[in-house]
Amino acid sequence: MAVTIKDIAKKAGVSYSTVSRALNGGENVKPDKRELIMKIAKDVGYVPNQAAINLKLSRAHTLGLFLSTISKSTSPYVLHDVVSGIYSAVGSQYSVIVKGIDMQEPNTLNPAIFDGLVILSQRTDDSIFIEEAITKHIPLVVINRPVYYGVSNVLTDEAQGMKKAMEYLLDNGHRNIAIIESTQTLDSTRARHRGWVQAVEYCGLDPKSMPIAVGNYRFHSGYLAAKELLVYKPTAILCFNDEMAHGARKAILEAGLSVPGDISLIGFDNLDASRFSDMKLTTIERNMLKIAQTGTEVLLGKIEHGDTSCERIYLDTQLIIRETVMDIRTGQVSK
C-alpha cells in the first residue's frame, strides 16, 4: 500500500496541513519540523500522487465554504469559528469564498472556480448539493453532520454532548427541568434531543414530563421560549445553544428571578460570549474551529496529494463548568 501524507503526519506527530506545507515548500513550518518531515518522507519512500501534481498547475487556489444561510440556521458565531479554522489550516495558500447552500443552484457549481469544498451541513436537504459536488469530482469534506455515502466527515457526537449536559443537571439534584430546543428539521437538533432524552430515561424519568419550548438558535427566540417556560417553575433550563441561553437569562431576570439562585442554566457551543460576559455560562464545548481546521486538513490531502479515502472523524465534546448551575441539594453553585 502506498505511503500517504497521513502516515507521515502520524510518524512526525504533526497535523496533516503541516506536512502538506512542508512537502510543498509552504510557509509557517518550523525548520526543525520541516527537516523531520522531509526525512520521514524519504525514509518511508513517500511518492507524491502524479495526478495531484498535474492538477496543481491549473488550480485556482480557492476553497468554497458552503453552508445553510445565516438567516435560516447557521449562527454567525459558528460561522466565525469555521472560517477561522479553515484559515488556520490553509494560511495564505488559498482564498475562501463563502456561499449559502440554499442560495446556490447545484447545477451551477463550477469545478473551475473551486479546488475543494468545505460543506458546513445542517440539514438532510443539503444532500442534493453534496451529491452534485461529488458528480462533478470536486474534492470535498462535510463538517457538522454525518453523511453516509463516500464522503469524508469531521464532526462531534452532539447527542453525547447534550447527554452530558442533562446528566450534569440531574447530578446536581434537578428534576423539574425545562428544555429550549430548536426546529427538528436540523440534524443537530435531532441529535441533541436524543442525547437529553437518553440521560433522562437512564435515570428512570419520563422525558414527556419535561416542558419544551422551540426556538431557532437565536437570542430572541431563547428569550421568548424562556418566558413561555417560566409558568412551569423549572429549577433549571437546558438550552440547545449558548445564544438561546443568554436570551433565556434575560427573560429570567425580567421575571425578578436570578441565575443560578432561582433557575440554573446550561448551554451548548461554548461561545466567547459565554466565557467573557457577566454571566459565566456552564455549557458544552463543541469546538467548531477545531472541526473546521481538521476538516480542511483532510480536504488539503485530497487536493494536494490525491487522497481518495473517505473517513469519519469524531472530535470530543467537553462539559465546561462555570457559574450557572446550582446544586439544589446544598444551595451552592456547582463548580
Short mmCIF file of C-alpha atoms in Angstrom, two decimals:
data_model
loop_
_atom_site.label_atom_id
_atom_site.label_comp_id
_atom_site.label_asym_id
_atom_site.label_seq_id
_atom_site.Cartn_x
_atom_site.Cartn_y
_atom_site.Cartn_z
CA MET A 1 0.00 0.00 0.00
CA ALA A 2 1.33 3.43 -0.95
CA VAL A 3 2.53 5.70 1.84
CA THR A 4 0.25 8.69 2.33
CA ILE A 5 0.62 12.11 3.85
CA LYS A 6 -1.40 10.83 6.82
CA ASP A 7 1.28 8.22 7.54
CA ILE A 8 3.96 10.91 7.59
CA ALA A 9 1.87 13.16 9.85
CA LYS A 10 1.35 10.31 12.31
CA LYS A 11 5.06 9.45 12.45
CA ALA A 12 6.07 13.11 12.80
CA GLY A 13 3.43 13.87 15.41
CA VAL A 14 2.16 16.89 13.49
CA SER A 15 -1.02 17.86 11.67
CA TYR A 16 -1.96 16.91 8.14
CA SER A 17 -1.68 20.54 6.97
CA THR A 18 1.81 20.95 8.47
CA VAL A 19 3.07 18.00 6.43
CA SER A 20 1.36 19.37 3.33
CA ARG A 21 3.01 22.78 3.75
CA ALA A 22 6.42 21.22 4.39
CA LEU A 23 6.28 18.96 1.33
CA ASN A 24 5.09 21.82 -0.86
CA GLY A 25 7.62 24.38 0.39
CA GLY A 26 4.92 26.38 2.14
CA GLU A 27 5.29 28.92 4.92
CA ASN A 28 4.73 28.66 8.69
CA VAL A 29 6.64 25.43 9.24
CA LYS A 30 9.42 25.46 11.82
CA PRO A 31 12.81 24.48 10.32
CA ASP A 32 13.24 21.50 12.65
CA LYS A 33 9.75 20.22 11.83
CA ARG A 34 10.33 20.67 8.10
CA GLU A 35 13.59 18.75 8.34
CA LEU A 36 11.92 15.94 10.32
CA ILE A 37 9.03 15.68 7.86
CA MET A 38 11.33 15.59 4.83
CA LYS A 39 13.47 12.90 6.47
CA ILE A 40 10.45 10.73 7.32
CA ALA A 41 9.07 11.16 3.79
CA LYS A 42 12.38 9.98 2.37
CA ASP A 43 12.74 7.10 4.84
CA VAL A 44 9.27 5.69 4.16
CA GLY A 45 9.55 6.14 0.40
CA TYR A 46 6.77 8.69 0.01
CA VAL A 47 5.95 9.37 -3.65
CA PRO A 48 3.61 12.30 -4.45
CA ASN A 49 0.48 11.48 -6.40
CA GLN A 50 1.28 12.42 -10.02
CA ALA A 51 -2.31 13.24 -10.86
CA ALA A 52 -2.43 15.66 -7.96
CA ILE A 53 0.81 17.28 -9.15
CA ASN A 54 -0.61 17.75 -12.62
CA LEU A 55 -3.78 19.28 -11.23
CA LYS A 56 -1.75 21.67 -9.10
CA LEU A 57 -0.63 23.54 -12.20
CA SER A 58 -4.19 24.53 -13.06
CA ARG A 59 -5.50 25.28 -9.58
CA ALA A 60 -7.47 28.37 -8.68
CA HIS A 61 -6.14 28.25 -5.09
CA THR A 62 -9.66 28.89 -3.88
CA LEU A 63 -11.76 26.88 -1.47
CA GLY A 64 -15.52 27.15 -1.18
CA LEU A 65 -17.21 27.19 2.21
CA PHE A 66 -20.85 26.30 1.65
CA LEU A 67 -23.37 26.46 4.47
CA SER A 68 -27.02 26.95 5.28
CA THR A 69 -27.51 30.72 5.22
CA ILE A 70 -27.28 32.71 8.44
CA SER A 71 -30.87 33.89 8.07
CA LYS A 72 -32.09 30.28 8.27
CA SER A 73 -29.91 28.25 10.62
CA THR A 74 -26.18 29.00 10.74
CA SER A 75 -25.18 31.11 13.72
CA PRO A 76 -22.79 33.99 12.91
CA TYR A 77 -20.70 32.89 15.90
CA VAL A 78 -20.34 29.39 14.43
CA LEU A 79 -19.51 30.86 11.02
CA HIS A 80 -16.74 32.96 12.58
CA ASP A 81 -15.16 29.88 14.19
CA VAL A 82 -15.45 27.83 10.99
CA VAL A 83 -13.77 30.49 8.84
CA SER A 84 -11.03 30.89 11.47
CA GLY A 85 -10.49 27.12 11.49
CA ILE A 86 -10.19 26.96 7.70
CA TYR A 87 -7.64 29.76 7.57
CA SER A 88 -5.63 28.22 10.41
CA ALA A 89 -5.19 25.18 8.16
CA VAL A 90 -4.52 26.88 4.81
CA GLY A 91 -2.66 30.03 5.89
CA SER A 92 -2.10 32.20 2.84
CA GLN A 93 -2.13 29.28 0.38
CA TYR A 94 -5.82 29.60 -0.50
CA SER A 95 -8.55 32.18 -0.53
CA VAL A 96 -12.00 31.20 0.74
CA ILE A 97 -15.35 32.05 -0.84
CA VAL A 98 -18.37 31.74 1.47
CA LYS A 99 -21.73 30.89 -0.09
CA GLY A 100 -25.14 29.68 1.06
CA ILE A 101 -26.13 26.16 0.03
CA ASP A 102 -29.76 27.20 -0.16
CA MET A 103 -28.87 30.17 -2.38
CA GLN A 104 -26.91 28.07 -4.87
CA GLU A 105 -28.39 26.11 -7.75
CA PRO A 106 -26.49 22.80 -7.59
CA ASN A 107 -26.12 22.57 -11.38
CA THR A 108 -24.25 25.91 -11.42
CA LEU A 109 -21.44 24.58 -9.21
CA ASN A 110 -18.28 25.18 -11.25
CA PRO A 111 -15.22 22.95 -10.64
CA ALA A 112 -13.01 25.55 -12.32
CA ILE A 113 -13.70 28.04 -9.54
CA PHE A 114 -13.10 25.82 -6.51
CA ASP A 115 -10.19 23.48 -5.79
CA GLY A 116 -12.23 21.96 -2.99
CA LEU A 117 -15.26 22.47 -0.78
CA VAL A 118 -15.82 22.58 2.96
CA ILE A 119 -19.54 21.97 3.47
CA LEU A 120 -20.99 23.04 6.80
CA SER A 121 -24.09 20.90 6.64
CA GLN A 122 -27.10 21.37 8.91
CA ARG A 123 -29.89 19.59 7.07
CA THR A 124 -30.62 16.40 5.17
CA ASP A 125 -31.73 18.62 2.27
CA ASP A 126 -28.06 19.54 1.77
CA SER A 127 -27.55 16.08 0.26
CA ILE A 128 -28.65 17.32 -3.18
CA PHE A 129 -25.83 19.85 -3.20
CA ILE A 130 -23.30 17.34 -1.84
CA GLU A 131 -24.21 14.77 -4.49
CA GLU A 132 -23.81 17.38 -7.24
CA ALA A 133 -20.30 18.23 -6.00
CA ILE A 134 -19.41 14.52 -5.97
CA THR A 135 -20.75 14.12 -9.52
CA LYS A 136 -18.51 16.98 -10.66
CA HIS A 137 -15.48 15.39 -8.97
CA ILE A 138 -14.81 18.36 -6.70
CA PRO A 139 -12.82 17.31 -3.61
CA LEU A 140 -14.90 17.96 -0.51
CA VAL A 141 -15.31 17.37 3.19
CA VAL A 142 -18.55 17.64 5.14
CA ILE A 143 -18.38 19.01 8.67
CA ASN A 144 -21.00 19.14 11.41
CA ARG A 145 -23.32 16.39 10.07
CA PRO A 146 -22.81 12.68 9.33
CA VAL A 147 -23.10 11.77 5.66
CA TYR A 148 -23.15 8.10 4.76
CA TYR A 149 -22.13 7.89 1.12
CA GLY A 150 -18.48 8.10 0.15
CA VAL A 151 -17.66 11.43 1.79
CA SER A 152 -15.12 12.40 4.45
CA ASN A 153 -16.75 13.74 7.62
CA VAL A 154 -15.47 15.68 10.61
CA LEU A 155 -17.96 16.26 13.40
CA THR A 156 -18.79 15.90 17.08
CA ASP A 157 -21.19 13.48 18.71
CA GLU A 158 -23.82 16.07 19.59
CA ALA A 159 -26.12 13.52 21.20
CA GLN A 160 -23.34 12.56 23.59
CA GLY A 161 -22.65 16.24 24.31
CA MET A 162 -26.25 17.02 25.20
CA LYS A 163 -26.41 13.83 27.27
CA LYS A 164 -23.52 15.22 29.33
CA ALA A 165 -25.40 18.50 29.83
CA MET A 166 -28.57 16.82 31.08
CA GLU A 167 -26.61 14.40 33.28
CA TYR A 168 -24.90 17.36 34.92
CA LEU A 169 -28.24 18.95 35.82
CA LEU A 170 -29.57 15.63 37.12
CA ASP A 171 -26.41 15.04 39.15
CA ASN A 172 -26.99 18.42 40.82
CA GLY A 173 -30.42 17.37 42.02
CA HIS A 174 -32.58 18.93 39.32
CA ARG A 175 -35.72 17.11 38.24
CA ASN A 176 -38.04 19.95 37.18
CA ILE A 177 -36.03 20.76 34.06
CA ALA A 178 -37.33 22.71 31.07
CA ILE A 179 -35.74 22.49 27.63
CA ILE A 180 -35.32 25.08 24.89
CA GLU A 181 -34.86 23.13 21.66
CA SER A 182 -34.87 24.25 18.02
CA THR A 183 -36.52 23.12 14.81
CA GLN A 184 -36.45 19.36 14.25
CA THR A 185 -35.61 19.90 10.55
CA LEU A 186 -31.95 20.26 11.57
CA ASP A 187 -29.88 17.13 12.13
CA SER A 188 -28.08 18.77 15.05
CA THR A 189 -31.38 19.42 16.83
CA ARG A 190 -32.49 15.81 16.46
CA ALA A 191 -29.14 14.56 17.76
CA ARG A 192 -29.23 16.86 20.78
CA HIS A 193 -32.81 15.82 21.50
CA ARG A 194 -31.76 12.16 21.52
CA GLY A 195 -28.96 12.98 23.95
CA TRP A 196 -31.01 14.59 26.70
CA VAL A 197 -33.78 12.01 26.34
CA GLN A 198 -31.22 9.20 26.86
CA ALA A 199 -29.95 10.84 30.05
CA VAL A 200 -33.46 11.31 31.45
CA GLU A 201 -34.58 7.77 30.62
CA TYR A 202 -31.42 6.32 32.18
CA CYS A 203 -32.44 8.00 35.45
CA GLY A 204 -35.87 6.39 35.24
CA LEU A 205 -37.65 9.66 34.47
CA ASP A 206 -40.24 10.35 31.78
CA PRO A 207 -38.97 12.77 29.08
CA LYS A 208 -42.58 13.71 28.32
CA SER A 209 -42.87 15.22 31.80
CA MET A 210 -40.35 17.91 30.92
CA PRO A 211 -41.72 21.09 29.30
CA ILE A 212 -40.21 22.02 25.93
CA ALA A 213 -40.27 25.29 24.01
CA VAL A 214 -38.88 25.67 20.50
CA GLY A 215 -36.53 28.46 19.43
CA ASN A 216 -34.36 28.96 16.36
CA TYR A 217 -30.86 29.13 17.90
CA ARG A 218 -31.11 32.95 18.18
CA PHE A 219 -31.00 35.15 21.30
CA HIS A 220 -34.54 36.50 20.95
CA SER A 221 -36.02 33.05 20.42
CA GLY A 222 -34.37 31.91 23.65
CA TYR A 223 -35.90 34.91 25.40
CA LEU A 224 -39.41 34.13 24.11
CA ALA A 225 -39.05 30.40 24.84
CA ALA A 226 -37.98 31.04 28.43
CA LYS A 227 -40.95 33.36 29.01
CA GLU A 228 -43.16 30.51 27.85
CA LEU A 229 -41.44 28.01 30.16
CA LEU A 230 -41.37 30.09 33.35
CA VAL A 231 -45.01 29.21 34.09
CA TYR A 232 -43.81 25.65 34.83
CA LYS A 233 -41.49 26.98 37.59
CA PRO A 234 -38.45 24.96 36.48
CA THR A 235 -35.35 24.77 38.66
CA ALA A 236 -33.20 24.51 35.53
CA ILE A 237 -33.40 25.23 31.81
CA LEU A 238 -31.33 23.25 29.34
CA CYS A 239 -30.72 25.25 26.15
CA PHE A 240 -29.73 23.82 22.79
CA ASN A 241 -27.14 26.56 22.29
CA ASP A 242 -25.46 29.37 24.19
CA GLU A 243 -27.14 32.14 22.26
CA MET A 244 -30.60 30.98 23.35
CA ALA A 245 -29.29 30.51 26.91
CA HIS A 246 -28.31 34.19 27.03
CA GLY A 247 -31.77 35.09 25.74
CA ALA A 248 -33.34 32.87 28.41
CA ARG A 249 -31.37 34.66 31.09
CA LYS A 250 -32.88 37.98 30.02
CA ALA A 251 -36.38 36.56 30.49
CA ILE A 252 -35.44 35.10 33.88
CA LEU A 253 -34.08 38.43 35.14
CA GLU A 254 -37.12 40.32 33.85
CA ALA A 255 -39.30 37.96 35.91
CA GLY A 256 -37.43 39.05 39.03
CA LEU A 257 -35.54 35.78 39.30
CA SER A 258 -31.82 35.07 39.34
CA VAL A 259 -29.36 32.70 37.66
CA PRO A 260 -28.45 30.31 39.21
CA GLY A 261 -30.14 31.23 42.51
CA ASP A 262 -33.64 30.55 41.23
CA ILE A 263 -33.07 28.87 37.88
CA SER A 264 -29.94 27.09 36.65
CA LEU A 265 -28.91 27.44 33.00
CA ILE A 266 -26.75 25.29 30.76
CA GLY A 267 -25.95 25.85 27.09
CA PHE A 268 -24.18 24.21 24.18
CA ASP A 269 -21.30 25.51 21.95
CA ASN A 270 -19.08 27.45 24.39
CA LEU A 271 -19.19 30.76 22.54
CA ASP A 272 -16.80 33.54 23.52
CA ALA A 273 -19.79 35.42 24.96
CA SER A 274 -20.30 32.57 27.42
CA ARG A 275 -16.74 32.94 28.62
CA PHE A 276 -16.43 36.69 28.92
CA SER A 277 -19.91 38.10 29.66
CA ASP A 278 -21.04 38.88 33.20
CA MET A 279 -22.89 35.54 33.16
CA LYS A 280 -20.24 32.81 33.10
CA LEU A 281 -22.34 30.13 31.40
CA THR A 282 -21.88 26.44 32.09
CA THR A 283 -22.00 24.82 28.67
CA ILE A 284 -20.88 22.03 26.36
CA GLU A 285 -17.91 22.86 24.15
CA ARG A 286 -18.23 21.81 20.54
CA ASN A 287 -15.02 23.18 19.09
CA MET A 288 -16.13 24.32 15.63
CA LEU A 289 -12.77 25.96 14.97
CA LYS A 290 -11.02 22.62 15.52
CA ILE A 291 -13.67 20.78 13.49
CA ALA A 292 -13.18 23.17 10.56
CA GLN A 293 -9.39 23.07 10.85
CA THR A 294 -9.32 19.26 10.90
CA GLY A 295 -11.80 19.08 8.03
CA THR A 296 -9.71 21.45 5.95
CA GLU A 297 -6.58 19.42 6.62
CA VAL A 298 -8.41 16.35 5.31
CA LEU A 299 -9.51 18.35 2.26
CA LEU A 300 -5.95 19.53 1.55
CA GLY A 301 -4.85 15.91 1.44
CA LYS A 302 -7.41 15.28 -1.28
CA ILE A 303 -6.48 18.40 -3.27
CA GLU A 304 -2.72 18.34 -2.99
CA HIS A 305 -1.92 14.65 -2.65
CA GLY A 306 -4.78 12.88 -4.37
CA ASP A 307 -6.05 11.20 -1.19
CA THR A 308 -9.25 9.40 -2.19
CA SER A 309 -10.01 7.77 1.16
CA CYS A 310 -13.25 8.52 2.99
CA GLU A 311 -13.15 8.76 6.75
CA ARG A 312 -15.29 9.92 9.62
CA ILE A 313 -13.50 11.78 12.39
CA TYR A 314 -15.32 12.46 15.67
CA LEU A 315 -13.94 15.16 17.97
CA ASP A 316 -14.93 15.07 21.63
CA THR A 317 -17.33 17.45 23.31
CA GLN A 318 -16.43 18.75 26.76
CA LEU A 319 -18.51 19.92 29.71
CA ILE A 320 -17.33 23.43 30.65
CA ILE A 321 -18.34 24.12 34.25
CA ARG A 322 -18.69 27.78 35.17
CA GLU A 323 -21.23 29.55 37.39
CA THR A 324 -24.80 28.98 36.18
CA VAL A 325 -25.76 25.63 37.72
CA MET A 326 -26.85 25.35 41.34
CA ASP A 327 -26.69 22.13 43.32
CA ILE A 328 -30.21 22.37 44.71
CA ARG A 329 -29.42 19.87 47.48
CA THR A 330 -26.76 22.12 49.01
CA GLY A 331 -27.82 25.54 47.74
CA GLN A 332 -24.29 26.06 46.41
CA VAL A 333 -23.13 26.91 42.90
CA SER A 334 -21.77 23.72 41.37
CA LYS A 335 -18.13 24.05 40.30
#
